[in-house]
Amino acid sequence: MAITILPPTPVSTSNTNYATAQSPSLDSDDEMTDLPSHPSTSIVTPGQTITSEPQWMRGHGTFNPPLSQTISAAVAGNVLRTNKLLSVRPIRARYTPEIGDLVVGRIVEVQSKRWKVDLSAPLLASLPLSAINLPGGILRRRTTTDELQIRTFFSEGDLLVAEVQSVHQDGAASLHTRSLKYGKLRNGLFLSVAGMGGGGGVARSRRQVWTVNTSNGGGEVDVVLGVNGFVWIAKHTSGSSAAGSDQVSITRLEESVSEGIYSSQNERIGEATRREIARLSGCIRALVEGRVRVEEGMVMRAYEASVGLEAEGMRDEGEEGGGFLGGERGARVVEMALASIED
């Protein structure tokens, strides 16, 4: 009996074409305006067909189904078009390390010559013992004595700010804290920002660390925006590692690096400073809930809007609820911050 091989049946697709999404694009060809479009707010789901036109190339977040030339979404998110390249920006995604990123992490494991750091990435990052500053600023090779005292520098649960020095082939990052603006974090509040994909999250910007002169007698407060979505807000101290002491020469490193940089003892923080730290934290949460990218300019605009609302006497829940920036109050703070940009 003869065997007949039938040609493959084409996969049925919907008429909706996502190739001309009104999302960020670098293409201005006239030929793309002939294709149907959809609002930029629409979201594609995994397996949904984006386009069946052969002129498009697939990018991140897309795939070609078997026996088909169509491009389908591999993740849930918004379609991005760059010239002939189609990609899907996920709504929620884990952090992907890149060289030069300033990140905030937590020590989760201590090994003989390195620490394992959680960066909210698919793999744990490593911080070698040779990539930190020794107490006293001594420049020498690490010895077995340093390996035995490794927990005196960082231990499990410690928070630190560091820079991505390299990325391995498997995607794991290698960190370093050799600069005086990096190191152990204390005297502050830790905040994890969700939505590192298409939603609100920390955006890569020119400056990720700055000092805020707060109102209401709160003094100076340091803000560290980790590109990985971890945020640190702390009381400013003259010896703070996150203060940005880049102007210290290598000859004075021994004078600047003291035993206190690896201390885990928090200082006393006044009530006014704690209130302003909580206000900054609420502003960042409000920006994330409003799906607005978190960067220095937007945080400062939201903070000024929050102070203005409090000055106007908008306290629906009394004196204690004046600093709450959730719900309608947080939405109004975001609206005022966005309106200040247009002005």
CSV table of C-alpha atoms in Angstrom, one decimal:
chain,number,residue,atom,x,y,z
A,1,MET,CA,0.0,0.0,0.0
A,2,ALA,CA,1.4,3.3,-1.1
A,3,ILE,CA,1.9,6.1,1.5
A,4,THR,CA,0.9,9.5,0.5
A,5,ILE,CA,2.5,12.5,2.2
A,6,LEU,CA,0.2,15.5,2.3
A,7,PRO,CA,1.5,19.1,2.4
A,8,PRO,CA,1.4,20.8,5.8
A,9,THR,CA,-1.8,22.7,6.6
A,10,PRO,CA,-1.1,26.4,7.2
A,11,VAL,CA,-1.9,27.5,10.7
A,12,SER,CA,-5.0,29.6,10.9
A,13,THR,CA,-4.3,33.1,12.1
A,14,SER,CA,-6.4,36.1,13.1
A,15,ASN,CA,-6.7,39.2,10.9
A,16,THR,CA,-5.1,41.4,13.5
A,17,ASN,CA,-1.6,42.5,12.6
A,18,TYR,CA,0.6,43.8,15.4
A,19,ALA,CA,3.5,44.7,13.2
A,20,THR,CA,2.6,48.4,13.0
A,21,ALA,CA,2.0,49.0,16.7
A,22,GLN,CA,2.1,52.6,17.6
A,23,SER,CA,4.9,51.9,20.0
A,24,PRO,CA,8.5,53.4,20.0
A,25,SER,CA,9.8,53.0,16.4
A,26,LEU,CA,12.8,54.1,14.4
A,27,ASP,CA,11.3,53.4,11.0
A,28,SER,CA,9.6,55.9,8.8
A,29,ASP,CA,9.1,53.8,5.6
A,30,ASP,CA,5.8,54.5,3.8
A,31,GLU,CA,5.3,50.8,3.1
A,32,MET,CA,4.5,50.1,6.8
A,33,THR,CA,1.6,52.5,6.9
A,34,ASP,CA,-0.4,50.2,4.6
A,35,LEU,CA,-0.6,47.5,7.4
A,36,PRO,CA,-3.4,47.6,10.0
A,37,SER,CA,-2.5,49.1,13.4
A,38,HIS,CA,-3.7,48.7,16.9
A,39,PRO,CA,-3.5,51.0,20.0
A,40,SER,CA,-0.2,51.0,21.8
A,41,THR,CA,-1.9,50.0,25.1
A,42,SER,CA,-2.9,46.6,23.8
A,43,ILE,CA,-1.0,43.6,25.1
A,44,VAL,CA,-0.2,40.4,23.3
A,45,THR,CA,-0.2,37.0,25.1
A,46,PRO,CA,2.1,34.0,24.7
A,47,GLY,CA,1.3,32.2,21.5
A,48,GLN,CA,-0.6,35.0,19.9
A,49,THR,CA,0.2,35.8,16.3
A,50,ILE,CA,1.9,39.2,15.8
A,51,THR,CA,2.2,39.2,12.0
A,52,SER,CA,2.3,36.8,9.1
A,53,GLU,CA,4.2,39.2,6.7
A,54,PRO,CA,7.5,37.7,5.6
A,55,GLN,CA,9.2,41.1,5.6
A,56,TRP,CA,9.5,41.3,9.4
A,57,MET,CA,12.3,39.8,11.5
A,58,ARG,CA,11.7,38.4,14.9
A,59,GLY,CA,13.4,39.8,18.0
A,60,HIS,CA,13.4,39.2,21.7
A,61,GLY,CA,10.2,37.8,23.1
A,62,THR,CA,9.0,36.3,19.8
A,63,PHE,CA,9.3,32.9,18.0
A,64,ASN,CA,8.3,31.2,14.8
A,65,PRO,CA,5.7,28.3,15.2
A,66,PRO,CA,6.6,25.0,13.5
A,67,LEU,CA,5.8,24.8,9.8
A,68,SER,CA,4.9,28.4,9.7
A,69,GLN,CA,6.5,31.8,8.8
A,70,THR,CA,4.4,33.8,11.2
A,71,ILE,CA,5.8,35.6,14.2
A,72,SER,CA,4.2,34.9,17.5
A,73,ALA,CA,4.7,36.3,21.0
A,74,ALA,CA,6.6,34.2,23.5
A,75,VAL,CA,5.8,36.4,26.5
A,76,ALA,CA,3.0,38.7,27.6
A,77,GLY,CA,3.8,42.3,26.9
A,78,ASN,CA,3.8,45.2,24.4
A,79,VAL,CA,5.0,45.0,20.8
A,80,LEU,CA,8.0,47.1,19.9
A,81,ARG,CA,9.0,47.9,16.3
A,82,THR,CA,12.5,48.9,15.3
A,83,ASN,CA,12.9,49.2,11.6
A,84,LYS,CA,12.1,45.6,10.3
A,85,LEU,CA,12.6,44.0,13.8
A,86,LEU,CA,9.7,43.0,16.0
A,87,SER,CA,10.1,42.3,19.7
A,88,VAL,CA,7.9,42.0,22.7
A,89,ARG,CA,8.7,44.0,25.9
A,90,PRO,CA,7.4,41.8,28.8
A,91,ILE,CA,5.2,43.3,31.4
A,92,ARG,CA,7.1,41.6,34.2
A,93,ALA,CA,10.7,40.5,33.8
A,94,ARG,CA,13.7,39.7,35.9
A,95,TYR,CA,16.8,42.0,35.8
A,96,THR,CA,19.3,41.3,33.0
A,97,PRO,CA,22.8,42.5,34.2
A,98,GLU,CA,24.8,44.7,31.9
A,99,ILE,CA,28.4,45.9,32.4
A,100,GLY,CA,28.5,49.3,34.3
A,101,ASP,CA,25.1,49.0,35.9
A,102,LEU,CA,24.8,50.3,39.5
A,103,VAL,CA,22.9,47.7,41.5
A,104,VAL,CA,21.7,47.2,45.0
A,105,GLY,CA,21.9,43.6,46.3
A,106,ARG,CA,21.7,41.4,49.3
A,107,ILE,CA,24.3,38.9,50.4
A,108,VAL,CA,22.7,35.4,50.4
A,109,GLU,CA,25.8,33.1,50.7
A,110,VAL,CA,29.4,33.4,51.9
A,111,GLN,CA,32.0,31.2,50.3
A,112,SER,CA,35.8,31.0,50.8
A,113,LYS,CA,36.8,33.7,48.4
A,114,ARG,CA,33.6,35.4,47.3
A,115,TRP,CA,30.1,36.3,48.2
A,116,LYS,CA,26.9,35.4,46.4
A,117,VAL,CA,24.6,38.4,45.9
A,118,ASP,CA,20.9,38.4,45.0
A,119,LEU,CA,20.2,41.1,42.4
A,120,SER,CA,16.7,39.9,41.4
A,121,ALA,CA,18.3,38.3,38.3
A,122,PRO,CA,17.9,34.7,37.0
A,123,LEU,CA,21.3,33.8,38.5
A,124,LEU,CA,23.1,35.0,41.7
A,125,ALA,CA,25.9,37.5,41.2
A,126,SER,CA,29.4,37.0,42.7
A,127,LEU,CA,31.5,39.5,44.6
A,128,PRO,CA,35.1,38.3,44.8
A,129,LEU,CA,37.1,39.1,47.8
A,130,SER,CA,39.7,40.8,45.6
A,131,ALA,CA,37.1,43.2,44.3
A,132,ILE,CA,36.5,45.1,47.6
A,133,ASN,CA,38.4,47.7,49.6
A,134,LEU,CA,40.2,46.4,52.6
A,135,PRO,CA,39.8,48.3,55.9
A,136,GLY,CA,42.4,51.1,56.1
A,137,GLY,CA,42.7,51.3,52.3
A,138,ILE,CA,45.6,48.8,52.2
A,139,LEU,CA,46.5,47.8,48.7
A,140,ARG,CA,47.8,44.3,48.7
A,141,ARG,CA,47.0,40.8,47.6
A,142,ARG,CA,44.3,38.9,49.6
A,143,THR,CA,45.7,36.2,51.9
A,144,THR,CA,44.3,33.3,53.8
A,145,THR,CA,43.9,35.6,56.8
A,146,ASP,CA,41.5,37.7,54.8
A,147,GLU,CA,39.6,34.6,53.7
A,148,LEU,CA,39.2,33.6,57.4
A,149,GLN,CA,37.8,37.0,58.2
A,150,ILE,CA,35.6,37.2,55.2
A,151,ARG,CA,32.4,37.5,57.3
A,152,THR,CA,33.8,40.7,59.0
A,153,PHE,CA,33.3,42.5,55.7
A,154,PHE,CA,29.9,41.1,54.5
A,155,SER,CA,27.7,38.4,56.0
A,156,GLU,CA,24.4,36.9,55.1
A,157,GLY,CA,21.6,39.4,54.9
A,158,ASP,CA,23.8,42.5,54.4
A,159,LEU,CA,22.8,45.0,51.8
A,160,LEU,CA,25.3,46.6,49.5
A,161,VAL,CA,25.6,48.9,46.5
A,162,ALA,CA,28.0,47.8,43.8
A,163,GLU,CA,28.8,48.0,40.1
A,164,VAL,CA,28.6,45.2,37.5
A,165,GLN,CA,32.1,44.6,36.4
A,166,SER,CA,31.6,41.7,34.0
A,167,VAL,CA,28.9,39.3,32.8
A,168,HIS,CA,29.7,35.6,32.2
A,169,GLN,CA,28.4,33.6,29.3
A,170,ASP,CA,25.7,32.0,31.4
A,171,GLY,CA,24.4,35.4,32.3
A,172,ALA,CA,25.8,35.6,35.9
A,173,ALA,CA,27.3,38.9,36.9
A,174,SER,CA,30.5,39.7,38.7
A,175,LEU,CA,30.5,42.8,40.9
A,176,HIS,CA,33.0,45.1,42.5
A,177,THR,CA,33.0,47.7,45.3
A,178,ARG,CA,36.4,49.2,44.8
A,179,SER,CA,35.1,52.8,44.6
A,180,LEU,CA,34.4,54.7,47.8
A,181,LYS,CA,30.8,55.3,46.7
A,182,TYR,CA,30.1,51.6,46.8
A,183,GLY,CA,30.0,49.3,49.9
A,184,LYS,CA,27.7,48.2,52.7
A,185,LEU,CA,24.4,50.0,53.2
A,186,ARG,CA,23.0,51.0,56.6
A,187,ASN,CA,20.9,53.8,58.3
A,188,GLY,CA,18.1,53.5,55.8
A,189,LEU,CA,15.1,51.8,54.2
A,190,PHE,CA,15.1,49.1,51.5
A,191,LEU,CA,12.5,49.1,48.8
A,192,SER,CA,12.0,46.6,46.0
A,193,VAL,CA,10.4,48.0,42.9
A,194,ALA,CA,8.3,45.6,40.8
A,195,GLY,CA,7.6,45.8,37.1
A,196,MET,CA,11.1,45.9,35.5
A,197,GLY,CA,9.6,45.1,32.1
A,198,GLY,CA,7.0,47.2,30.3
A,199,GLY,CA,5.6,48.8,33.5
A,200,GLY,CA,7.1,51.4,35.9
A,201,GLY,CA,10.5,50.6,37.2
A,202,VAL,CA,14.0,52.1,37.7
A,203,ALA,CA,15.3,53.4,34.4
A,204,ARG,CA,19.0,53.6,33.5
A,205,SER,CA,19.9,57.3,33.8
A,206,ARG,CA,22.9,59.5,34.0
A,207,ARG,CA,22.9,59.6,37.8
A,208,GLN,CA,21.5,56.8,40.0
A,209,VAL,CA,22.8,58.2,43.4
A,210,TRP,CA,22.0,61.7,44.7
A,211,THR,CA,21.3,63.5,48.0
A,212,VAL,CA,18.0,65.2,48.7
A,213,ASN,CA,17.7,68.3,50.9
A,214,THR,CA,14.4,67.4,52.5
A,215,SER,CA,11.8,69.7,53.9
A,216,ASN,CA,10.3,69.9,57.4
A,217,GLY,CA,13.6,69.7,59.1
A,218,GLY,CA,14.4,66.2,57.7
A,219,GLY,CA,18.0,67.1,56.7
A,220,GLU,CA,19.8,65.4,53.9
A,221,VAL,CA,18.8,62.0,52.6
A,222,ASP,CA,20.6,59.8,50.2
A,223,VAL,CA,18.7,57.9,47.4
A,224,VAL,CA,20.2,55.0,45.6
A,225,LEU,CA,18.3,53.7,42.6
A,226,GLY,CA,19.6,50.3,41.6
A,227,VAL,CA,19.0,49.4,38.0
A,228,ASN,CA,17.9,45.9,39.1
A,229,GLY,CA,14.9,47.4,40.8
A,230,PHE,CA,16.2,47.6,44.4
A,231,VAL,CA,16.1,51.1,46.0
A,232,TRP,CA,17.9,52.3,49.1
A,233,ILE,CA,16.9,55.5,51.0
A,234,ALA,CA,19.1,56.4,53.9
A,235,LYS,CA,20.1,59.2,56.2
A,236,HIS,CA,23.1,61.1,54.7
A,237,THR,CA,26.3,60.8,56.7
A,238,SER,CA,29.7,62.3,56.0
A,239,GLY,CA,31.3,58.9,55.8
A,240,SER,CA,28.6,57.3,53.8
A,241,SER,CA,29.8,54.9,51.1
A,242,ALA,CA,26.9,56.0,48.8
A,243,ALA,CA,27.7,59.7,49.1
A,244,GLY,CA,29.7,59.7,45.9
A,245,SER,CA,33.2,60.3,47.1
A,246,ASP,CA,34.9,60.0,43.7
A,247,GLN,CA,37.4,62.8,44.2
A,248,VAL,CA,39.6,61.0,46.7
A,249,SER,CA,42.9,60.2,45.1
A,250,ILE,CA,44.6,56.8,45.3
A,251,THR,CA,47.3,58.2,47.6
A,252,ARG,CA,44.7,59.3,50.2
A,253,LEU,CA,42.7,56.1,50.0
A,254,GLU,CA,44.1,54.8,53.3
A,255,GLU,CA,43.0,57.9,55.1
A,256,SER,CA,39.5,57.7,53.7
A,257,VAL,CA,38.7,54.0,54.1
A,258,SER,CA,38.3,53.2,57.8
A,259,GLU,CA,37.0,50.3,59.8
A,260,GLY,CA,33.5,51.9,59.8
A,261,ILE,CA,32.7,51.1,56.2
A,262,TYR,CA,31.9,47.5,57.1
A,263,SER,CA,30.1,48.3,60.4
A,264,SER,CA,26.6,46.9,60.7
A,265,GLN,CA,25.6,49.3,63.6
A,266,ASN,CA,22.9,51.8,62.6
A,267,GLU,CA,23.0,55.3,63.9
A,268,ARG,CA,20.1,57.1,65.6
A,269,ILE,CA,17.8,58.7,63.0
A,270,GLY,CA,15.5,61.5,64.1
A,271,GLU,CA,11.7,61.5,63.6
A,272,ALA,CA,11.7,64.2,61.0
A,273,THR,CA,14.3,62.3,58.9
A,274,ARG,CA,12.4,59.1,59.2
A,275,ARG,CA,9.2,60.9,58.0
A,276,GLU,CA,11.0,62.2,54.9
A,277,ILE,CA,12.5,58.9,54.1
A,278,ALA,CA,9.0,57.4,54.3
A,279,ARG,CA,7.7,60.2,52.0
A,280,LEU,CA,10.4,59.5,49.4
A,281,SER,CA,9.5,55.8,49.6
A,282,GLY,CA,5.9,56.6,49.1
A,283,CYS,CA,6.7,58.7,46.1
A,284,ILE,CA,8.6,55.9,44.4
A,285,ARG,CA,5.8,53.4,45.1
A,286,ALA,CA,3.3,55.9,43.6
A,287,LEU,CA,5.3,56.3,40.5
A,288,VAL,CA,5.5,52.5,40.1
A,289,GLU,CA,1.7,52.1,40.6
A,290,GLY,CA,1.2,54.8,38.0
A,291,ARG,CA,3.5,52.9,35.6
A,292,VAL,CA,5.9,55.8,35.4
A,293,ARG,CA,9.7,55.2,35.1
A,294,VAL,CA,11.6,55.9,38.3
A,295,GLU,CA,14.6,58.2,37.8
A,296,GLU,CA,16.0,61.2,39.6
A,297,GLY,CA,13.9,63.9,37.9
A,298,MET,CA,10.5,62.1,38.4
A,299,VAL,CA,11.3,61.2,42.0
A,300,MET,CA,12.1,64.9,42.8
A,301,ARG,CA,9.0,66.1,41.1
A,302,ALA,CA,6.8,63.6,42.9
A,303,TYR,CA,8.5,64.6,46.2
A,304,GLU,CA,7.9,68.3,45.6
A,305,ALA,CA,4.2,67.5,44.7
A,306,SER,CA,3.8,65.5,47.9
A,307,VAL,CA,5.2,68.4,50.0
A,308,GLY,CA,2.9,70.8,48.2
A,309,LEU,CA,-0.2,68.6,48.9
A,310,GLU,CA,0.7,68.5,52.6
A,311,ALA,CA,1.2,72.2,52.7
A,312,GLU,CA,-2.3,72.7,51.2
A,313,GLY,CA,-3.8,70.7,54.1
A,314,MET,CA,-5.0,67.7,52.1
A,315,ARG,CA,-5.0,65.2,54.9
A,316,ASP,CA,-8.1,63.0,54.6
A,317,GLU,CA,-7.0,60.7,57.5
A,318,GLY,CA,-5.8,63.3,60.0
A,319,GLU,CA,-2.3,64.2,61.0
A,320,GLU,CA,-1.0,60.6,60.9
A,321,GLY,CA,-2.4,60.0,57.5
A,322,GLY,CA,-0.9,63.1,55.9
A,323,GLY,CA,2.2,61.2,54.6
A,324,PHE,CA,0.3,58.3,53.1
A,325,LEU,CA,0.8,58.3,49.3
A,326,GLY,CA,-1.4,55.4,48.2
A,327,GLY,CA,-4.7,55.3,46.3
A,328,GLU,CA,-6.1,58.6,45.0
A,329,ARG,CA,-3.5,60.7,46.9
A,330,GLY,CA,-0.7,58.8,45.2
A,331,ALA,CA,-2.4,59.1,41.8
A,332,ARG,CA,-2.7,62.9,42.3
A,333,VAL,CA,1.0,63.2,43.2
A,334,VAL,CA,1.9,61.3,40.0
A,335,GLU,CA,-0.4,63.6,37.9
A,336,MET,CA,1.2,66.7,39.4
A,337,ALA,CA,4.7,65.3,38.7
A,338,LEU,CA,3.8,64.6,35.1
A,339,ALA,CA,2.1,68.0,34.7
A,340,SER,CA,5.3,69.7,35.9
A,341,ILE,CA,7.2,68.2,33.0
A,342,GLU,CA,4.8,69.7,30.4
A,343,ASP,CA,5.1,73.1,32.1
